[in-house]
PDB file of C-alpha atoms in Angstrom:
ATOM      1  CA  MET Y   1       0.000   0.000   0.000  1.00 95.00           C
ATOM      2  CA  LEU Y   2       1.227   3.460  -0.909  1.00 98.00           C
ATOM      3  CA  ASP Y   3       0.671   5.813   2.045  1.00 98.00           C
ATOM      4  CA  ILE Y   4       0.606   9.454   0.944  1.00 97.00           C
ATOM      5  CA  THR Y   5      -1.327  10.804   3.930  1.00 96.00           C
ATOM      6  CA  HIS Y   6       1.535  13.145   4.860  1.00 95.00           C
ATOM      7  CA  GLU Y   7       2.187  14.408   1.318  1.00 94.00           C
ATOM      8  CA  LYS Y   8       0.924  17.684  -0.127  1.00 92.00           C
ATOM      9  CA  CYS Y   9      -0.265  18.287  -3.691  1.00 87.00           C
ATOM     10  CA  PRO Y  10       1.246  17.897  -6.238  1.00 90.00           C
ATOM     11  CA  MET Y  11       3.437  15.248  -4.559  1.00 94.00           C
ATOM     12  CA  THR Y  12       0.365  13.131  -3.798  1.00 95.00           C
ATOM     13  CA  PHE Y  13      -0.124  12.436  -7.493  1.00 94.00           C
ATOM     14  CA  VAL Y  14       3.603  12.361  -8.324  1.00 96.00           C
ATOM     15  CA  ARG Y  15       4.131   9.511  -5.840  1.00 97.00           C
ATOM     16  CA  THR Y  16       1.008   7.727  -7.100  1.00 97.00           C
ATOM     17  CA  ARG Y  17       2.117   8.031 -10.722  1.00 96.00           C
ATOM     18  CA  LEU Y  18       5.631   6.774  -9.956  1.00 96.00           C
ATOM     19  CA  ALA Y  19       4.142   3.738  -8.227  1.00 97.00           C
ATOM     20  CA  LEU Y  20       1.825   3.064 -11.183  1.00 96.00           C
ATOM     21  CA  ASP Y  21       4.666   3.525 -13.683  1.00 95.00           C
ATOM     22  CA  GLY Y  22       6.649   0.826 -11.877  1.00 95.00           C
ATOM     23  CA  MET Y  23       3.821  -1.719 -12.067  1.00 96.00           C
ATOM     24  CA  ALA Y  24       2.774  -4.178 -14.736  1.00 95.00           C
ATOM     25  CA  GLN Y  25      -0.427  -3.475 -16.662  1.00 94.00           C
ATOM     26  CA  GLY Y  26      -3.442  -4.945 -14.918  1.00 95.00           C
ATOM     27  CA  GLY Y  27      -1.803  -4.510 -11.497  1.00 97.00           C
ATOM     28  CA  LEU Y  28      -3.631  -3.198  -8.457  1.00 98.00           C
ATOM     29  CA  LEU Y  29      -2.378  -0.310  -6.339  1.00 98.00           C
ATOM     30  CA  ALA Y  30      -3.905   0.659  -2.989  1.00 98.00           C
ATOM     31  CA  VAL Y  31      -3.268   4.313  -2.122  1.00 98.00           C
ATOM     32  CA  ARG Y  32      -4.014   5.774   1.320  1.00 98.00           C
ATOM     33  CA  LEU Y  33      -4.530   9.538   1.280  1.00 97.00           C
ATOM     34  CA  LYS Y  34      -6.024  12.177   3.520  1.00 96.00           C
ATOM     35  CA  GLY Y  35      -7.861  15.399   2.766  1.00 94.00           C
ATOM     36  CA  GLU Y  36     -10.413  16.511   0.215  1.00 94.00           C
ATOM     37  CA  GLU Y  37      -7.941  18.167  -2.182  1.00 94.00           C
ATOM     38  CA  PRO Y  38      -5.545  15.194  -2.503  1.00 94.00           C
ATOM     39  CA  HIS Y  39      -8.510  12.828  -2.865  1.00 95.00           C
ATOM     40  CA  LYS Y  40     -10.052  14.923  -5.638  1.00 95.00           C
ATOM     41  CA  ASN Y  41      -6.764  15.562  -7.464  1.00 95.00           C
ATOM     42  CA  VAL Y  42      -5.389  12.009  -7.319  1.00 97.00           C
ATOM     43  CA  ARG Y  43      -8.742  10.555  -8.354  1.00 97.00           C
ATOM     44  CA  ARG Y  44      -9.121  12.953 -11.298  1.00 97.00           C
ATOM     45  CA  SER Y  45      -5.531  12.475 -12.487  1.00 96.00           C
ATOM     46  CA  VAL Y  46      -5.643   8.668 -12.257  1.00 97.00           C
ATOM     47  CA  LEU Y  47      -8.849   8.574 -14.305  1.00 97.00           C
ATOM     48  CA  ALA Y  48      -7.447  11.064 -16.846  1.00 96.00           C
ATOM     49  CA  LEU Y  49      -4.538   8.672 -17.472  1.00 95.00           C
ATOM     50  CA  GLY Y  50      -7.009   5.906 -18.281  1.00 96.00           C
ATOM     51  CA  HIS Y  51      -6.647   3.837 -15.120  1.00 97.00           C
ATOM     52  CA  SER Y  52      -9.699   2.607 -13.183  1.00 97.00           C
ATOM     53  CA  ILE Y  53     -10.623   3.187  -9.558  1.00 98.00           C
ATOM     54  CA  LEU Y  54     -12.153  -0.043  -8.297  1.00 98.00           C
ATOM     55  CA  SER Y  55     -13.014   1.163  -4.795  1.00 98.00           C
ATOM     56  CA  GLU Y  56     -12.831   4.089  -2.400  1.00 98.00           C
ATOM     57  CA  GLN Y  57     -12.838   3.026   1.244  1.00 98.00           C
ATOM     58  CA  ALA Y  58     -13.204   5.602   4.040  1.00 96.00           C
ATOM     59  CA  GLU Y  59     -11.083   4.688   7.073  1.00 96.00           C
ATOM     60  CA  GLU Y  60     -11.774   5.476  10.750  1.00 96.00           C
ATOM     61  CA  ASP Y  61      -8.807   7.881  10.910  1.00 95.00           C
ATOM     62  CA  GLY Y  62     -10.325  10.089   8.186  1.00 95.00           C
ATOM     63  CA  SER Y  63      -8.126   8.768   5.401  1.00 97.00           C
ATOM     64  CA  VAL Y  64      -9.405   7.180   2.191  1.00 97.00           C
ATOM     65  CA  VAL Y  65      -7.952   4.128   0.451  1.00 98.00           C
ATOM     66  CA  LEU Y  66      -8.277   4.123  -3.334  1.00 98.00           C
ATOM     67  CA  THR Y  67      -7.811   0.804  -5.113  1.00 98.00           C
ATOM     68  CA  ILE Y  68      -6.515   1.542  -8.608  1.00 98.00           C
ATOM     69  CA  LEU Y  69      -6.359  -0.875 -11.547  1.00 98.00           C
ATOM     70  CA  LYS Y  70      -3.509   0.012 -13.891  1.00 97.00           C
ATOM     71  CA  LYS Y  71      -4.780   0.198 -17.448  1.00 94.00           C
ATOM     72  CA  ASP Y  72      -3.876  -2.412 -19.989  1.00 80.00           C
ATOM     73  CA  PRO Y  73      -1.784  -1.208 -22.908  1.00 68.00           C
ATOM     74  CA  ALA Y  74      -3.635  -0.105 -26.026  1.00 62.00           C
ATOM     75  CA  PRO Y  75      -4.065  -2.945 -28.519  1.00 61.00           C
ATOM     76  CA  ALA Y  76      -1.474  -2.970 -31.298  1.00 57.00           C
ATOM     77  CA  GLY Y  77      -2.611  -1.938 -34.743  1.00 55.00           C
TER      78      GLY Y  77
END
């Protein structure tokens, strides 16, 4: 799990993107974040890159865990 609860924007998405870039297509990444702005920005940016958000789980400490599915590569041709 990638914990970015102590990061500030834009580092919240930078760290998320680096983690996604290091994963194989079809991989799952759980990201723990805190605050409305990081939640909104990371969510929007992940979707804009074509990845999917499978779940958003609110935690007791006020954080949110996003489960992200890394997009498959575009078909050749």
